[in-house]
Amino acid sequence: MVRSQTCQIPAPAVAALVRMEPLSTITAATGTPAAPTRSSLLGWLGVVAVMLGIFSIVTIEILPIGLLTSIGAGFAISDGMAGLMMTMPGFLAAISAPLVTVATARIDRRLMLSGFMALLALASFLAAVAPDYWLVLVSRVLVGITIGGFWSIAAGLAGRLVRAESVGRATAVIFSAVPLGSVLGVPVGTFIGDLAGWRAAFAVMGTLAAAVFAMLLAVVPAMPPVQVTRLSVLRGMFRSGNTRFALLLTFLVVLAHFGAYTYVTPFLEQVTHIGPGLITAFLLTYGVAGIVGNFAGGALVARRPHAAFGIAAGMIAGATLLQPVLGWSGIGAVGLLVVWGIAYGAVPVASQTWFAKSAPHAPEAASVLFTASFQATLSTGALVGGVILDRTSPSTVMALGGATAALVVLATWLHFAMRVPWPEAD
């Protein structure tokens, strides 16, 4: 988100989080484990359907990054104005995540998941045929609502689809969609855009979302809600010093990343002076590095959350600050993109884990707060970066992103030096 560019939890971190997940395994009426009664095959098909839904959401959310220049040219607008396509979904997701969690608490989760996926397909097809840019922005509003709604529901469903002994593996499968969508969405979208135009890229993703909609209806069982997360629980989390630090760190690092990465294509075109084919290859290389960073970060963050966050932020700071210096050459630009990709791959899992450790007694509320803060800051970063780009240059955007990431290193060290204790789970 997570997502939105949101909630990357690889296998090493999943087990700890699953043990803190009462919402997926406890019934509201009896307080006893809710064991799935369907066959194992159907349960795992449901897991795959939810995973594909998250993959579609993440990919469609960040699809414009590699297509900004062609979209801007198609509507005769600036790259910064085209960046609003990244800004709109995040702000709407930040608002819809807590509101949907509370407002739809009593509606069958299967119907909600299917409805949001249908909305995502509609948004993608609308963008593909939009004659005016304002209709594209309307489609991105629909994407934002889908991100906040689908994610807040899907995050804890593994325990309702497979048996208790398989919940850890199922959760890992569901969340594996996030790093894959995050790192493959931009290069795949750019590749399709180069072959058939940016509208074709949105049409392809709309077709995928429609297929996932049908799959959700076919293989996911009826799932009435098991527990209600109230606004009072979300408000209560702000009393925790660890939660406030999680918000600060997430704000700074996501602002730094998306303020710069949203406009990496204009940088590669104007500073590195490479063509569309090489840009696609560079972004794919970044994506592969991001997958490596996701799993490396997951292995480190469970043991040393401060180190994981600090190292990732330091690498982002170095990579973006050096882009204006070394990014004029293809070798320099792609080398720094590899470092950047590894670093950012660890960021969502580090942030999500920090939120989870801050509120082990309210995992769904922690997930909602993470999603909302991540998405709001993603949009803010894209908006600020676009304003700066239109008034200065891509190199300035990179430098300011690096300076912001450096602040994360300082904030992480401050939290470590203060020795703020983590709360214990029951």
CSV table of C-alpha atoms in Angstrom, one decimal:
chain,number,residue,atom,x,y,z
A,1,MET,CA,0.0,0.0,0.0
A,2,VAL,CA,1.0,-0.8,0.6
A,3,ARG,CA,0.9,-1.5,-0.4
A,4,SER,CA,0.0,0.3,-0.4
A,5,GLN,CA,3.4,0.1,-1.0
A,6,THR,CA,2.5,-1.1,2.5
A,7,CYS,CA,3.2,-4.2,4.9
A,8,GLN,CA,6.0,-6.2,3.5
A,9,ILE,CA,6.4,-9.2,5.9
A,10,PRO,CA,8.7,-11.9,4.7
A,11,ALA,CA,8.8,-15.4,6.2
A,12,PRO,CA,11.4,-14.6,9.0
A,13,ALA,CA,9.2,-11.9,10.5
A,14,VAL,CA,5.8,-13.6,9.9
A,15,ALA,CA,6.0,-16.2,12.6
A,16,ALA,CA,6.4,-13.6,15.4
A,17,LEU,CA,3.5,-11.5,14.0
A,18,VAL,CA,1.2,-14.4,13.5
A,19,ARG,CA,1.6,-15.4,17.2
A,20,MET,CA,0.1,-11.9,18.0
A,21,GLU,CA,-2.9,-12.2,15.7
A,22,PRO,CA,-6.0,-12.9,17.7
A,23,LEU,CA,-8.4,-11.5,15.1
A,24,SER,CA,-7.7,-14.2,12.5
A,25,THR,CA,-8.1,-17.1,14.9
A,26,ILE,CA,-10.7,-16.2,17.5
A,27,THR,CA,-14.5,-16.1,17.1
A,28,ALA,CA,-16.5,-13.3,18.6
A,29,ALA,CA,-19.1,-15.5,20.1
A,30,THR,CA,-17.1,-18.2,21.8
A,31,GLY,CA,-13.5,-16.9,22.0
A,32,THR,CA,-12.4,-20.3,20.6
A,33,PRO,CA,-10.2,-21.0,17.6
A,34,ALA,CA,-12.1,-20.7,14.3
A,35,ALA,CA,-10.7,-23.7,12.4
A,36,PRO,CA,-11.5,-23.8,8.6
A,37,THR,CA,-13.8,-26.7,7.7
A,38,ARG,CA,-13.2,-26.7,3.9
A,39,SER,CA,-10.6,-28.8,2.1
A,40,SER,CA,-7.0,-27.8,2.3
A,41,LEU,CA,-6.9,-27.2,-1.5
A,42,LEU,CA,-9.8,-24.7,-1.4
A,43,GLY,CA,-8.2,-23.0,1.5
A,44,TRP,CA,-4.9,-22.5,-0.2
A,45,LEU,CA,-6.7,-21.3,-3.4
A,46,GLY,CA,-8.3,-18.7,-1.2
A,47,VAL,CA,-4.9,-17.7,0.1
A,48,VAL,CA,-3.6,-17.3,-3.5
A,49,ALA,CA,-6.7,-15.2,-4.4
A,50,VAL,CA,-6.0,-12.8,-1.6
A,51,MET,CA,-2.3,-12.7,-2.5
A,52,LEU,CA,-3.2,-11.9,-6.1
A,53,GLY,CA,-5.5,-9.2,-4.9
A,54,ILE,CA,-2.7,-7.5,-2.9
A,55,PHE,CA,-0.3,-7.9,-5.9
A,56,SER,CA,-2.8,-6.2,-8.2
A,57,ILE,CA,-3.3,-3.3,-5.7
A,58,VAL,CA,0.4,-2.7,-5.1
A,59,THR,CA,1.2,-2.9,-8.8
A,60,ILE,CA,-1.6,-0.5,-9.9
A,61,GLU,CA,-0.8,1.9,-7.2
A,62,ILE,CA,2.8,2.5,-8.3
A,63,LEU,CA,2.3,1.8,-12.0
A,64,PRO,CA,2.5,5.6,-12.9
A,65,ILE,CA,6.1,5.9,-11.7
A,66,GLY,CA,7.5,4.4,-14.9
A,67,LEU,CA,4.9,6.1,-17.1
A,68,LEU,CA,4.9,9.7,-15.8
A,69,THR,CA,6.7,11.1,-18.9
A,70,SER,CA,4.4,9.5,-21.4
A,71,ILE,CA,1.3,10.2,-19.4
A,72,GLY,CA,2.3,13.9,-19.1
A,73,ALA,CA,3.0,14.1,-22.8
A,74,GLY,CA,-0.3,12.5,-23.6
A,75,PHE,CA,-2.2,15.2,-21.7
A,76,ALA,CA,0.3,18.0,-22.3
A,77,ILE,CA,1.0,18.4,-18.5
A,78,SER,CA,4.2,18.6,-16.5
A,79,ASP,CA,5.9,15.6,-14.9
A,80,GLY,CA,5.0,17.2,-11.5
A,81,MET,CA,1.4,17.4,-12.4
A,82,ALA,CA,1.4,13.8,-13.6
A,83,GLY,CA,2.8,12.9,-10.2
A,84,LEU,CA,-0.6,13.6,-8.7
A,85,MET,CA,-1.5,10.1,-9.9
A,86,MET,CA,0.8,8.9,-7.0
A,87,THR,CA,-0.5,11.5,-4.6
A,88,MET,CA,-4.3,10.8,-4.9
A,89,PRO,CA,-4.4,7.1,-4.0
A,90,GLY,CA,-2.2,7.4,-0.9
A,91,PHE,CA,-4.2,10.2,0.7
A,92,LEU,CA,-7.5,8.3,0.1
A,93,ALA,CA,-6.0,5.1,1.4
A,94,ALA,CA,-4.8,6.8,4.6
A,95,ILE,CA,-8.4,8.0,5.2
A,96,SER,CA,-10.2,4.9,4.1
A,97,ALA,CA,-8.0,2.4,6.1
A,98,PRO,CA,-9.4,3.3,9.6
A,99,LEU,CA,-12.8,4.3,8.3
A,100,VAL,CA,-13.4,1.1,6.4
A,101,THR,CA,-12.1,-1.0,9.3
A,102,VAL,CA,-14.7,0.6,11.6
A,103,ALA,CA,-17.6,1.1,9.2
A,104,THR,CA,-17.6,-2.4,7.6
A,105,ALA,CA,-16.8,-4.3,10.7
A,106,ARG,CA,-20.1,-6.3,10.5
A,107,ILE,CA,-20.1,-7.1,6.8
A,108,ASP,CA,-19.0,-10.4,5.3
A,109,ARG,CA,-15.3,-10.1,4.5
A,110,ARG,CA,-15.6,-12.1,1.2
A,111,LEU,CA,-18.1,-9.6,-0.1
A,112,MET,CA,-15.9,-6.7,0.9
A,113,LEU,CA,-12.8,-8.1,-0.7
A,114,SER,CA,-14.7,-8.9,-4.0
A,115,GLY,CA,-16.3,-5.4,-4.0
A,116,PHE,CA,-13.0,-3.7,-3.6
A,117,MET,CA,-11.4,-5.7,-6.4
A,118,ALA,CA,-14.2,-4.9,-8.7
A,119,LEU,CA,-13.7,-1.2,-7.9
A,120,LEU,CA,-10.0,-1.6,-8.7
A,121,ALA,CA,-10.8,-3.1,-12.1
A,122,LEU,CA,-13.2,-0.2,-12.8
A,123,ALA,CA,-10.5,2.3,-11.8
A,124,SER,CA,-7.9,0.8,-14.1
A,125,PHE,CA,-10.2,0.6,-17.1
A,126,LEU,CA,-11.3,4.2,-16.5
A,127,ALA,CA,-7.7,5.4,-16.6
A,128,ALA,CA,-7.1,3.4,-19.8
A,129,VAL,CA,-9.9,5.2,-21.7
A,130,ALA,CA,-10.0,8.6,-19.9
A,131,PRO,CA,-10.1,11.4,-22.5
A,132,ASP,CA,-9.1,14.1,-19.9
A,133,TYR,CA,-6.6,14.1,-17.1
A,134,TRP,CA,-9.2,14.8,-14.4
A,135,LEU,CA,-10.8,11.5,-15.1
A,136,VAL,CA,-7.5,9.8,-14.6
A,137,LEU,CA,-7.3,11.4,-11.2
A,138,VAL,CA,-10.9,10.2,-10.4
A,139,SER,CA,-9.7,6.7,-11.2
A,140,ARG,CA,-6.8,7.2,-8.8
A,141,VAL,CA,-9.3,8.2,-6.0
A,142,LEU,CA,-11.0,4.8,-6.5
A,143,VAL,CA,-7.6,3.1,-6.3
A,144,GLY,CA,-7.0,4.8,-3.0
A,145,ILE,CA,-10.3,3.7,-1.5
A,146,THR,CA,-9.5,0.1,-2.6
A,147,ILE,CA,-6.0,0.2,-1.0
A,148,GLY,CA,-7.3,1.2,2.4
A,149,GLY,CA,-10.3,-1.0,2.3
A,150,PHE,CA,-8.8,-4.2,0.9
A,151,TRP,CA,-5.7,-4.1,2.9
A,152,SER,CA,-7.4,-3.5,6.3
A,153,ILE,CA,-9.5,-6.6,5.7
A,154,ALA,CA,-7.0,-8.9,4.0
A,155,ALA,CA,-4.1,-8.5,6.5
A,156,GLY,CA,-5.5,-11.0,9.1
A,157,LEU,CA,-7.4,-13.6,7.0
A,158,ALA,CA,-4.8,-16.4,6.8
A,159,GLY,CA,-6.2,-18.1,9.9
A,160,ARG,CA,-9.6,-18.2,8.5
A,161,LEU,CA,-8.6,-19.9,5.2
A,162,VAL,CA,-6.2,-22.6,6.3
A,163,ARG,CA,-5.7,-24.8,9.4
A,164,ALA,CA,-3.8,-23.5,12.4
A,165,GLU,CA,-0.6,-25.3,11.6
A,166,SER,CA,-0.5,-23.7,8.2
A,167,VAL,CA,-1.2,-20.1,9.2
A,168,GLY,CA,2.4,-19.0,9.2
A,169,ARG,CA,3.1,-20.3,5.7
A,170,ALA,CA,-0.2,-18.8,4.4
A,171,THR,CA,0.5,-15.4,5.8
A,172,ALA,CA,4.0,-15.5,4.2
A,173,VAL,CA,2.3,-16.3,0.8
A,174,ILE,CA,-0.2,-13.5,1.2
A,175,PHE,CA,2.4,-10.9,2.1
A,176,SER,CA,4.9,-12.1,-0.6
A,177,ALA,CA,2.7,-10.2,-3.0
A,178,VAL,CA,3.8,-6.9,-1.6
A,179,PRO,CA,7.5,-7.0,-2.4
A,180,LEU,CA,6.8,-8.6,-5.7
A,181,GLY,CA,4.2,-6.0,-6.7
A,182,SER,CA,6.4,-3.2,-5.3
A,183,VAL,CA,9.5,-4.1,-7.2
A,184,LEU,CA,8.0,-5.5,-10.4
A,185,GLY,CA,5.1,-3.1,-10.9
A,186,VAL,CA,7.2,-0.2,-12.2
A,187,PRO,CA,9.4,-2.1,-14.7
A,188,VAL,CA,6.5,-4.2,-15.9
A,189,GLY,CA,4.3,-1.2,-16.4
A,190,THR,CA,7.1,0.7,-18.2
A,191,PHE,CA,7.7,-2.3,-20.5
A,192,ILE,CA,4.1,-2.6,-21.5
A,193,GLY,CA,3.9,1.2,-21.9
A,194,ASP,CA,7.0,1.1,-24.2
A,195,LEU,CA,5.4,-1.6,-26.3
A,196,ALA,CA,1.8,-0.5,-26.6
A,197,GLY,CA,1.4,2.8,-24.8
A,198,TRP,CA,0.6,3.8,-21.2
A,199,ARG,CA,-3.1,3.2,-21.6
A,200,ALA,CA,-2.4,-0.5,-22.5
A,201,ALA,CA,-0.6,-0.9,-19.2
A,202,PHE,CA,-3.7,0.2,-17.2
A,203,ALA,CA,-5.9,-2.0,-19.4
A,204,VAL,CA,-3.8,-5.1,-18.7
A,205,MET,CA,-3.9,-4.4,-14.9
A,206,GLY,CA,-7.7,-3.9,-15.1
A,207,THR,CA,-8.0,-7.3,-16.7
A,208,LEU,CA,-5.9,-8.8,-14.0
A,209,ALA,CA,-8.0,-7.2,-11.3
A,210,ALA,CA,-11.2,-8.5,-12.9
A,211,ALA,CA,-9.8,-12.0,-13.0
A,212,VAL,CA,-8.9,-11.7,-9.3
A,213,PHE,CA,-12.5,-10.5,-8.6
A,214,ALA,CA,-13.9,-13.7,-10.2
A,215,MET,CA,-11.4,-15.9,-8.3
A,216,LEU,CA,-12.3,-14.3,-4.9
A,217,LEU,CA,-16.0,-15.0,-5.5
A,218,ALA,CA,-15.2,-18.6,-6.6
A,219,VAL,CA,-12.8,-19.8,-3.9
A,220,VAL,CA,-13.0,-17.6,-0.8
A,221,PRO,CA,-15.7,-18.8,1.6
A,222,ALA,CA,-18.3,-16.6,3.4
A,223,MET,CA,-16.5,-14.9,6.2
A,224,PRO,CA,-18.6,-13.0,8.7
A,225,PRO,CA,-16.5,-10.6,10.9
A,226,VAL,CA,-15.1,-12.1,14.1
A,227,GLN,CA,-14.2,-8.9,16.1
A,228,VAL,CA,-14.6,-5.2,15.9
A,229,THR,CA,-11.7,-2.7,16.0
A,230,ARG,CA,-13.0,0.6,17.4
A,231,LEU,CA,-11.7,4.1,16.9
A,232,SER,CA,-10.9,4.3,20.7
A,233,VAL,CA,-8.3,1.5,20.2
A,234,LEU,CA,-6.7,3.5,17.4
A,235,ARG,CA,-6.6,6.7,19.4
A,236,GLY,CA,-5.2,4.8,22.4
A,237,MET,CA,-2.1,3.7,20.4
A,238,PHE,CA,-0.9,7.3,20.2
A,239,ARG,CA,-0.1,7.2,23.9
A,240,SER,CA,2.8,4.8,23.3
A,241,GLY,CA,6.2,6.4,22.8
A,242,ASN,CA,7.2,3.5,20.5
A,243,THR,CA,4.2,4.2,18.3
A,244,ARG,CA,5.0,7.9,18.0
A,245,PHE,CA,8.6,7.0,17.0
A,246,ALA,CA,7.2,4.5,14.4
A,247,LEU,CA,5.1,7.3,13.0
A,248,LEU,CA,8.1,9.7,12.9
A,249,LEU,CA,10.4,7.2,11.2
A,250,THR,CA,7.8,6.1,8.7
A,251,PHE,CA,7.0,9.7,7.8
A,252,LEU,CA,10.6,10.6,7.2
A,253,VAL,CA,11.8,7.6,5.3
A,254,VAL,CA,8.7,7.2,3.1
A,255,LEU,CA,8.8,11.0,2.4
A,256,ALA,CA,12.5,10.7,1.4
A,257,HIS,CA,11.9,7.6,-0.8
A,258,PHE,CA,8.8,8.6,-2.7
A,259,GLY,CA,9.7,12.2,-3.0
A,260,ALA,CA,12.7,11.1,-5.0
A,261,TYR,CA,11.8,7.7,-6.6
A,262,THR,CA,8.5,8.9,-8.0
A,263,TYR,CA,10.6,11.1,-10.4
A,264,VAL,CA,13.4,8.6,-11.1
A,265,THR,CA,12.3,8.3,-14.7
A,266,PRO,CA,12.7,12.1,-15.4
A,267,PHE,CA,16.1,11.9,-13.7
A,268,LEU,CA,17.3,9.0,-15.9
A,269,GLU,CA,16.0,10.8,-19.0
A,270,GLN,CA,17.4,14.3,-18.3
A,271,VAL,CA,20.5,13.6,-16.3
A,272,THR,CA,21.7,10.1,-17.2
A,273,HIS,CA,20.4,10.6,-20.8
A,274,ILE,CA,19.3,7.0,-21.5
A,275,GLY,CA,16.3,5.8,-23.6
A,276,PRO,CA,13.1,3.9,-22.6
A,277,GLY,CA,14.7,0.5,-23.1
A,278,LEU,CA,17.5,1.1,-20.7
A,279,ILE,CA,15.2,2.8,-18.2
A,280,THR,CA,13.1,-0.3,-18.1
A,281,ALA,CA,16.2,-2.5,-17.5
A,282,PHE,CA,17.5,-0.1,-14.8
A,283,LEU,CA,14.1,-0.2,-13.0
A,284,LEU,CA,14.0,-4.0,-13.2
A,285,THR,CA,17.4,-4.2,-11.7
A,286,TYR,CA,16.2,-1.9,-8.9
A,287,GLY,CA,13.3,-4.3,-8.4
A,288,VAL,CA,15.4,-7.4,-8.1
A,289,ALA,CA,17.6,-5.6,-5.6
A,290,GLY,CA,14.4,-4.7,-3.7
A,291,ILE,CA,13.4,-8.3,-3.3
A,292,VAL,CA,16.8,-9.1,-1.9
A,293,GLY,CA,16.5,-6.2,0.5
A,294,ASN,CA,13.0,-7.3,1.6
A,295,PHE,CA,14.1,-10.7,2.8
A,296,ALA,CA,17.5,-9.4,4.2
A,297,GLY,CA,15.6,-6.7,6.1
A,298,GLY,CA,13.1,-9.2,7.4
A,299,ALA,CA,15.9,-11.4,8.8
A,300,LEU,CA,17.5,-8.5,10.6
A,301,VAL,CA,14.5,-6.5,11.8
A,302,ALA,CA,13.2,-9.3,14.1
A,303,ARG,CA,16.4,-9.3,16.1
A,304,ARG,CA,17.6,-5.7,15.7
A,305,PRO,CA,14.9,-3.3,14.6
A,306,HIS,CA,17.0,-0.2,15.2
A,307,ALA,CA,19.8,-1.5,13.1
A,308,ALA,CA,17.5,-2.5,10.2
A,309,PHE,CA,15.8,0.9,10.1
A,310,GLY,CA,19.1,2.8,10.5
A,311,ILE,CA,21.0,0.9,7.9
A,312,ALA,CA,18.2,1.1,5.3
A,313,ALA,CA,17.8,4.8,5.8
A,314,GLY,CA,21.5,5.4,5.6
A,315,MET,CA,21.7,3.5,2.3
A,316,ILE,CA,18.8,5.5,0.8
A,317,ALA,CA,20.5,8.7,1.9
A,318,GLY,CA,23.8,7.7,0.3
A,319,ALA,CA,22.2,6.5,-2.9
A,320,THR,CA,20.0,9.5,-3.5
A,321,LEU,CA,22.6,12.1,-2.4
A,322,LEU,CA,25.1,10.6,-4.8
A,323,GLN,CA,22.8,10.3,-7.8
A,324,PRO,CA,23.4,13.9,-8.9
A,325,VAL,CA,27.1,13.3,-8.6
A,326,LEU,CA,27.5,9.8,-10.1
A,327,GLY,CA,24.2,9.4,-11.9
A,328,TRP,CA,25.3,11.2,-15.1
A,329,SER,CA,26.7,7.8,-16.2
A,330,GLY,CA,24.7,4.7,-16.8
A,331,ILE,CA,27.1,2.6,-14.6
A,332,GLY,CA,26.9,5.1,-11.7
A,333,ALA,CA,23.1,5.4,-11.9
A,334,VAL,CA,22.3,1.7,-12.0
A,335,GLY,CA,24.9,1.0,-9.2
A,336,LEU,CA,23.2,3.5,-7.0
A,337,LEU,CA,19.7,2.1,-7.9
A,338,VAL,CA,20.9,-1.3,-6.7
A,339,VAL,CA,21.9,0.2,-3.4
A,340,TRP,CA,18.6,2.1,-3.2
A,341,GLY,CA,16.6,-0.9,-4.1
A,342,ILE,CA,18.2,-3.1,-1.4
A,343,ALA,CA,17.6,-0.4,1.2
A,344,TYR,CA,14.0,0.4,0.3
A,345,GLY,CA,13.1,-3.3,0.2
A,346,ALA,CA,13.8,-3.4,3.9
A,347,VAL,CA,11.8,-0.3,4.8
A,348,PRO,CA,8.2,-1.5,4.8
A,349,VAL,CA,9.0,-4.7,6.8
A,350,ALA,CA,11.0,-2.6,9.3
A,351,SER,CA,8.2,-0.1,9.7
A,352,GLN,CA,5.5,-2.7,9.9
A,353,THR,CA,7.5,-4.7,12.5
A,354,TRP,CA,8.1,-1.5,14.6
A,355,PHE,CA,4.4,-0.8,14.7
A,356,ALA,CA,3.6,-4.4,15.6
A,357,LYS,CA,6.2,-4.5,18.4
A,358,SER,CA,4.7,-1.2,19.7
A,359,ALA,CA,1.2,-2.6,20.0
A,360,PRO,CA,1.4,-6.4,20.4
A,361,HIS,CA,-2.1,-6.5,22.0
A,362,ALA,CA,-3.8,-4.8,19.1
A,363,PRO,CA,-2.3,-6.2,15.9
A,364,GLU,CA,-5.1,-5.1,13.6
A,365,ALA,CA,-5.0,-1.6,14.9
A,366,ALA,CA,-1.3,-1.5,14.4
A,367,SER,CA,-1.7,-2.7,10.8
A,368,VAL,CA,-4.3,0.0,10.1
A,369,LEU,CA,-2.2,2.7,11.6
A,370,PHE,CA,0.8,1.5,9.6
A,371,THR,CA,-1.2,1.5,6.4
A,372,ALA,CA,-2.7,4.9,7.0
A,373,SER,CA,0.6,6.6,7.9
A,374,PHE,CA,2.6,4.9,5.1
A,375,GLN,CA,0.0,5.9,2.4
A,376,ALA,CA,-0.4,9.4,3.6
A,377,THR,CA,3.3,10.0,3.6
A,378,LEU,CA,3.7,8.3,0.2
A,379,SER,CA,1.3,10.8,-1.2
A,380,THR,CA,3.0,13.7,0.5
A,381,GLY,CA,6.4,12.7,-0.8
A,382,ALA,CA,5.1,12.4,-4.4
A,383,LEU,CA,3.4,15.8,-4.1
A,384,VAL,CA,6.3,17.6,-2.6
A,385,GLY,CA,8.7,16.0,-5.0
A,386,GLY,CA,6.5,17.1,-7.9
A,387,VAL,CA,6.4,20.7,-6.7
A,388,ILE,CA,10.2,20.8,-6.3
A,389,LEU,CA,10.7,19.1,-9.7
A,390,ASP,CA,8.6,21.7,-11.6
A,391,ARG,CA,10.5,24.5,-10.0
A,392,THR,CA,14.1,23.1,-9.9
A,393,SER,CA,15.5,19.9,-11.4
A,394,PRO,CA,15.5,16.1,-10.9
A,395,SER,CA,19.0,16.4,-9.3
A,396,THR,CA,17.6,18.7,-6.6
A,397,VAL,CA,14.8,16.3,-5.9
A,398,MET,CA,17.3,13.5,-5.4
A,399,ALA,CA,19.5,15.6,-3.1
A,400,LEU,CA,16.6,16.7,-0.9
A,401,GLY,CA,15.3,13.1,-0.6
A,402,GLY,CA,18.8,12.0,0.6
A,403,ALA,CA,18.9,14.8,3.2
A,404,THR,CA,15.5,13.7,4.5
A,405,ALA,CA,16.6,10.1,4.7
A,406,ALA,CA,19.6,11.1,6.8
A,407,LEU,CA,17.3,12.5,9.4
A,408,VAL,CA,15.9,8.9,9.8
A,409,VAL,CA,19.3,7.7,10.8
A,410,LEU,CA,19.5,10.4,13.5
A,411,ALA,CA,16.0,9.6,14.8
A,412,THR,CA,16.7,5.9,14.9
A,413,TRP,CA,19.9,6.5,16.9
A,414,LEU,CA,17.9,8.8,19.3
A,415,HIS,CA,15.3,6.1,20.0
A,416,PHE,CA,18.1,3.5,20.6
A,417,ALA,CA,20.0,5.9,22.9
A,418,MET,CA,16.8,6.6,24.9
A,419,ARG,CA,16.4,2.9,25.6
A,420,VAL,CA,12.6,3.0,25.2
A,421,PRO,CA,11.3,-0.5,26.2
A,422,TRP,CA,9.1,-2.5,23.9
A,423,PRO,CA,5.8,-3.7,25.4
A,424,GLU,CA,5.3,-7.4,26.0
A,425,ALA,CA,2.6,-9.5,24.3
A,426,ASP,CA,0.3,-11.6,26.4
